[in-house]
Short mmCIF file of C-alpha atoms and ligand atoms in Angstrom, two decimals:
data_model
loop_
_atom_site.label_atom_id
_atom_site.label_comp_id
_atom_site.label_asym_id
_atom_site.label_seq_id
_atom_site.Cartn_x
_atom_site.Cartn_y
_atom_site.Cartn_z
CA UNK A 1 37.03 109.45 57.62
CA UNK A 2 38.44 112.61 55.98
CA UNK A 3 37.87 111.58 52.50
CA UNK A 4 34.96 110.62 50.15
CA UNK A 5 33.93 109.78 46.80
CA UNK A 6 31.74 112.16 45.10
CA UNK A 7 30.25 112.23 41.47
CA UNK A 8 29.67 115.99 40.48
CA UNK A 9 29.99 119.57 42.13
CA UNK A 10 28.51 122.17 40.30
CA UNK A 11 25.84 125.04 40.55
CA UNK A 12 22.49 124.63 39.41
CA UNK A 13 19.10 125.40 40.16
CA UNK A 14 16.68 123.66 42.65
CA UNK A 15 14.16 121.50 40.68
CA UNK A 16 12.19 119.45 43.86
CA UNK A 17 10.47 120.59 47.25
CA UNK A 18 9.35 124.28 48.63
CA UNK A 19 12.78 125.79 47.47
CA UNK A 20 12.33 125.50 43.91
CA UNK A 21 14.32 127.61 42.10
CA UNK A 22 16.82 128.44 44.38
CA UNK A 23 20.79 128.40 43.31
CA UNK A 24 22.48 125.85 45.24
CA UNK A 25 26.08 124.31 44.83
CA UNK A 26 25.24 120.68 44.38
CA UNK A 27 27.74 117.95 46.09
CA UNK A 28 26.63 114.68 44.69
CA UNK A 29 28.37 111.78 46.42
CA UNK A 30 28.89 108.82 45.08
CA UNK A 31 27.59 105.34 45.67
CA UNK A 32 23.72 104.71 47.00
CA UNK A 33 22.33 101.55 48.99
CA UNK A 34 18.75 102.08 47.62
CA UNK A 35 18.07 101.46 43.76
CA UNK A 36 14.79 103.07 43.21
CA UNK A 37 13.51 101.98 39.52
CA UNK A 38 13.32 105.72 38.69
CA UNK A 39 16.39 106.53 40.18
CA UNK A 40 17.74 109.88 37.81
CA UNK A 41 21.49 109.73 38.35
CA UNK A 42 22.59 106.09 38.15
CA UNK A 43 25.79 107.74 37.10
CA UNK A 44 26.55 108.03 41.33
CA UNK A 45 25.24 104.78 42.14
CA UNK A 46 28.68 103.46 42.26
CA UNK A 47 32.29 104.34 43.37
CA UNK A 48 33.03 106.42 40.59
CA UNK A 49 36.44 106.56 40.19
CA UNK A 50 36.49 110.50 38.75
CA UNK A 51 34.70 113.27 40.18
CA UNK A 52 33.46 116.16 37.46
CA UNK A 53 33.85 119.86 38.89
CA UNK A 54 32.29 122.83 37.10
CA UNK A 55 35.21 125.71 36.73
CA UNK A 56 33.30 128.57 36.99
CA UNK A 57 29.07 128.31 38.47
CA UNK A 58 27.07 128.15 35.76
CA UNK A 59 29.33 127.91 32.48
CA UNK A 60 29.13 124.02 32.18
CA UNK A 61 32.54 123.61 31.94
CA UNK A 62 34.49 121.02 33.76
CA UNK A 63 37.10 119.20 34.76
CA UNK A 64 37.33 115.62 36.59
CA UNK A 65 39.62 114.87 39.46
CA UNK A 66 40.49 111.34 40.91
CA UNK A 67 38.63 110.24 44.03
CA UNK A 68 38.74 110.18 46.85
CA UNK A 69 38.72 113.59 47.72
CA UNK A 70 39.73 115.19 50.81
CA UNK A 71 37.91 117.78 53.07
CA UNK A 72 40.27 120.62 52.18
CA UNK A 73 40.17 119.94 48.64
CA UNK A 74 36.07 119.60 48.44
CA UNK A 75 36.45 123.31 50.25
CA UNK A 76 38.74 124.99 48.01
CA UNK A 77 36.36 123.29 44.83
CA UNK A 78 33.36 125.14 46.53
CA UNK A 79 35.02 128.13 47.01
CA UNK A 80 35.98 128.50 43.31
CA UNK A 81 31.92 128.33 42.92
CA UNK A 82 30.80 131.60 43.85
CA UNK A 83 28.92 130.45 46.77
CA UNK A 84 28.05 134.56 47.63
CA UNK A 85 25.23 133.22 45.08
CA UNK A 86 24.19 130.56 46.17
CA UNK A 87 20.97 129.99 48.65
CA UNK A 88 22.83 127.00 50.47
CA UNK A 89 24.78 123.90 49.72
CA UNK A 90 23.17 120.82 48.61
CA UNK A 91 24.42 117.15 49.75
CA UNK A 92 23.17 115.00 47.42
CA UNK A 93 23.75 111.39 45.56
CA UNK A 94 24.06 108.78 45.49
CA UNK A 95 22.54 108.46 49.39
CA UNK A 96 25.15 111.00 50.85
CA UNK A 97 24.66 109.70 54.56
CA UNK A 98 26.96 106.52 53.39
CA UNK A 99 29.74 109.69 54.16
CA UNK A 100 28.04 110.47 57.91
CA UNK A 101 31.60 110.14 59.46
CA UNK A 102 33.02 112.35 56.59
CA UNK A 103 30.45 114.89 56.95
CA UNK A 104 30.70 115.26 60.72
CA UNK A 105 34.37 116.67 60.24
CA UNK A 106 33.18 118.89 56.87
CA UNK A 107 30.50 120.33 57.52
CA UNK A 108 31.47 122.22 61.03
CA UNK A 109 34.67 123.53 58.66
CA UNK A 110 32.25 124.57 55.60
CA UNK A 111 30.12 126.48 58.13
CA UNK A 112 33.00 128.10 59.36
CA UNK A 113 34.80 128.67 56.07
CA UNK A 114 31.92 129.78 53.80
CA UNK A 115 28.75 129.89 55.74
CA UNK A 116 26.46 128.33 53.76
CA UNK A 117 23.25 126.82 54.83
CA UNK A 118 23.66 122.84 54.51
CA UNK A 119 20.67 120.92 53.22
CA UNK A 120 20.40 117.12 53.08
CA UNK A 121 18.80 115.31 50.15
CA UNK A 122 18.62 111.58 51.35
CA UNK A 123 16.44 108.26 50.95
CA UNK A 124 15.39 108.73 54.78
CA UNK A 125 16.52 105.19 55.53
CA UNK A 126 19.70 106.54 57.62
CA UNK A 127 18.88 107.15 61.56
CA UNK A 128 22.19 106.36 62.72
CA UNK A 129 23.99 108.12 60.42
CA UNK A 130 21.32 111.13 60.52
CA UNK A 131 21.68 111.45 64.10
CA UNK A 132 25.70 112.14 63.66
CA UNK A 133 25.33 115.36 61.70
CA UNK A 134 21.64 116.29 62.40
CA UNK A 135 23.60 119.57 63.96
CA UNK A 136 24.85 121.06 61.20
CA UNK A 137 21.51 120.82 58.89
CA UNK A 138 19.63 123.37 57.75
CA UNK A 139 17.30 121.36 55.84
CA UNK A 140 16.51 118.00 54.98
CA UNK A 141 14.40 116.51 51.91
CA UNK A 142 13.56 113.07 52.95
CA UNK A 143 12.35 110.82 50.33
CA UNK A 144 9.64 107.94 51.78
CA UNK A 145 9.83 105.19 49.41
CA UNK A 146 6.93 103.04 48.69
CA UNK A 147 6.67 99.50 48.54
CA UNK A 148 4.47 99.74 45.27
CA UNK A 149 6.28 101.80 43.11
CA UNK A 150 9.94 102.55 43.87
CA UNK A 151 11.05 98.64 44.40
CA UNK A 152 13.68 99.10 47.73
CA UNK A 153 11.61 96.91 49.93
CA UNK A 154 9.79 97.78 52.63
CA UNK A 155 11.81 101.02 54.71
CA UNK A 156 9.08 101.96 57.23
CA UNK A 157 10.71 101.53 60.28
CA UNK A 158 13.65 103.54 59.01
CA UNK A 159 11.56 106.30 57.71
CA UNK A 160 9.51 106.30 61.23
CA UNK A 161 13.34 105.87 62.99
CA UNK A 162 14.20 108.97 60.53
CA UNK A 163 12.07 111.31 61.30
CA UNK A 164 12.06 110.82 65.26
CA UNK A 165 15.65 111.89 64.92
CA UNK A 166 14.83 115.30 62.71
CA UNK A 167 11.75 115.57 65.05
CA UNK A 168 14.45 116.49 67.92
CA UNK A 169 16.79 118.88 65.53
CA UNK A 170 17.08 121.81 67.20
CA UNK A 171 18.64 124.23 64.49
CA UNK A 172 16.84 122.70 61.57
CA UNK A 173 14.65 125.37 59.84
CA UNK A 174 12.98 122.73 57.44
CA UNK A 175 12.19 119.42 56.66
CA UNK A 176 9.77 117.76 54.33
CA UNK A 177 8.96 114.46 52.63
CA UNK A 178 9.09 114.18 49.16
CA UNK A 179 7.26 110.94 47.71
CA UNK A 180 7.49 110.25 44.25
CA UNK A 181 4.36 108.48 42.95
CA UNK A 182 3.72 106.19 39.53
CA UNK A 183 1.41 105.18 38.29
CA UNK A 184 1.56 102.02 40.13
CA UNK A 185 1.54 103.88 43.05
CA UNK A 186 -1.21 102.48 46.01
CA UNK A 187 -3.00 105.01 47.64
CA UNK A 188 -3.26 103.08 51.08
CA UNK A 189 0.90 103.13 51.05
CA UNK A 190 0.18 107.30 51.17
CA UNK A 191 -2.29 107.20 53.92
CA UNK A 192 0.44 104.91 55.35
CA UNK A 193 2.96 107.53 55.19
CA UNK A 194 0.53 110.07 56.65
CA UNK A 195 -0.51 108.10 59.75
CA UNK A 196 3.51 107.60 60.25
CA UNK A 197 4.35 111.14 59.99
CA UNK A 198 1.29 112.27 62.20
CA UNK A 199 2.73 109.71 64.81
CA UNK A 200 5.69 111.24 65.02
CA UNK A 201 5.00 114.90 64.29
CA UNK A 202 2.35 115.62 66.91
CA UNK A 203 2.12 119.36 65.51
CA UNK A 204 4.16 121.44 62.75
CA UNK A 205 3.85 118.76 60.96
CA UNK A 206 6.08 118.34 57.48
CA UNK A 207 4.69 119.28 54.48
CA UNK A 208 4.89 116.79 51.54
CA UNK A 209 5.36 116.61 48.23
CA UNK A 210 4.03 114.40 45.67
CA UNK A 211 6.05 114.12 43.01
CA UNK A 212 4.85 112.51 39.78
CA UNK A 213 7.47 110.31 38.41
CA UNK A 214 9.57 111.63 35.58
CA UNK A 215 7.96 109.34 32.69
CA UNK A 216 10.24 107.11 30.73
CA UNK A 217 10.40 104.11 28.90
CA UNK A 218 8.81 101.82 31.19
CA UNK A 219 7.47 103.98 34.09
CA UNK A 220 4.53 106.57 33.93
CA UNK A 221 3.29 109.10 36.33
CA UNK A 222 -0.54 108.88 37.30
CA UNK A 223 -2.43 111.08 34.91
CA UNK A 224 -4.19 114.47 36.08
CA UNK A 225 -7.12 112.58 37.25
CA UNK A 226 -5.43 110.18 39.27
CA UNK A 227 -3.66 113.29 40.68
CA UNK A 228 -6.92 114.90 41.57
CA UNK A 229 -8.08 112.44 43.59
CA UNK A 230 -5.01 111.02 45.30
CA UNK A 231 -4.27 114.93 46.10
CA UNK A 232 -7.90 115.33 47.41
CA UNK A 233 -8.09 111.49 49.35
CA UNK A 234 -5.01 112.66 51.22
CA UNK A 235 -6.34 116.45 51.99
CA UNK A 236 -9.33 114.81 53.63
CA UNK A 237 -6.80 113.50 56.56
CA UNK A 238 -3.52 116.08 56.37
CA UNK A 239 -3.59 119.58 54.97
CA UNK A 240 -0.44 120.05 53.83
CA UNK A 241 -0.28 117.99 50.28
CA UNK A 242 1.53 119.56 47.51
CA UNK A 243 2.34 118.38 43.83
CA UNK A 244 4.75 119.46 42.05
CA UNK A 245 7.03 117.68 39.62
CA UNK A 246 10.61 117.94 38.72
CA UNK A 247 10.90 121.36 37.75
CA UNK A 248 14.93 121.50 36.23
CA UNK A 249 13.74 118.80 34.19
CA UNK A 250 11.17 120.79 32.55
CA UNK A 251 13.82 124.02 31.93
CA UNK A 252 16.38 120.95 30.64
CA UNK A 253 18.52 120.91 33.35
CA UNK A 254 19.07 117.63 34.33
S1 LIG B 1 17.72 107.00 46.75
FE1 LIG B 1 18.11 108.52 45.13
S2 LIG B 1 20.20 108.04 44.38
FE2 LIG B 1 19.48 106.26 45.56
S3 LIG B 1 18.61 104.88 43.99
FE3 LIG B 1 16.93 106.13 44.84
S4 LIG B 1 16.74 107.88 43.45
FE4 LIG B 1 18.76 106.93 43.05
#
């Protein structure tokens, strides 16, 4: 596969994770299998048939070009972007292991061509596809997605599958599991997550991040009690619990 659909390339500043506020180029691909009820881009959770481009990283200004796009063409667009100032690229979506076949041909030529470090947002429901370009990862966010709150069914076994396959990564620098919580959020799905992770990860184990929900209409993040607690609960049995919200949201970059 030497061609993909993507949504967006642009610069922008990390907002998630332990590399908050870095500058990464941001790849968004198109199309995800997974429809979280807080998902934040529906925009790229379809084939879209345009792709929007920044001109020059930073400005905001851009201009669309049809899809699919081919590897040479998603170079010479990254290129354009300054990527001297950039921390690393991001692959984002949509669920941008759909383009595992893609990727495996793109990313050997990016790290040749502009030597960026390559990190992987994704759902964490993926193995297969994981496994293909685990190589050329630098780091991976993995999302674990309750049953309670973020309404794709029950993904376990893929998480657990997931994770056994970044467990064996042997240039990988980071990975860590991001789980965005709600208010609806049950605390025994979070010890569930720990107990999985501890099963696979027998030491260094990931650190993760609990990331209130971005509050909307019709879905709220716990409150700073709730936070309190469910931070301190899951302390008692891992030691390496974090919270920290979507930080480009709060400086309006969305
Ligand atoms: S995995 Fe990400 S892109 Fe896919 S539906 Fe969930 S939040 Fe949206």
């Amino acid at each position: 596969m030497t061609n993909a659909y993507l949504s967006e390339i642009y610069s922008a500043i990390q907002g998630e994770g332990p590399l908050t506020g870095i500058r990464q180029i941001f790849a968004r691909f198109s199309i995800c299998d997974l429809h979280c009820i807080w998902c934040d881009t529906p925009e790229s959770l379809i084939k879209n048939e345009f792709c929007t481009i920044e001109k020059i990283a930073g400005t905001r200004t851009f201009h669309r070009i049809k899809n699919p796009i081919n590897i040479n063409d998603l170079l010479s667009h990254i290129k354009l972007l300054s990527p001297e100032l950039h921390h690393s690229i991001s692959l984002t979506g949509g669920e941008p292991l759909l383009y595992s076949d893609f990727l495996n041909i793109f990313l050997p030529r990016l790290k040749k061509e502009i030597s960026l470090p390559v990190y992987l947002e994704s759902g964490g429901h993926r193995p297969k596809e994981l496994n293909k370009i685990i190589n050329f990862l630098d780091y991976i966010s993995m999302d674990f997605k309750l049953p309670s709150s973020a309404n794709t069914g029950i993904l376990w076994d893929k998480h657990k599958e997931f994770l056994e396959v970044s467990a064996k990564a042997k240039n990988l620098q980071n990975i860590w599991i991001k789980i965005v919580i709600t208010n609806e959020t049950l605390p025994d799905e979070l010890i569930y997550s720990i107990n999985l992770i501890k099963s696979v990860y027998k030491k260094n184990n990931p650190e993760i991040f609990l990331q209130p929900v971005t509050k909307t209409n019709s879905i709220t993040p716990p409150d700073e009690l709730e936070l309190l607690k469910i931070q301190k609960e899951l302390l008692n049995i891992y030691p390496k619990i974090r919270v920290i919200p979507q930080v480009h949201r709060l400086i309006g970059q969305m």
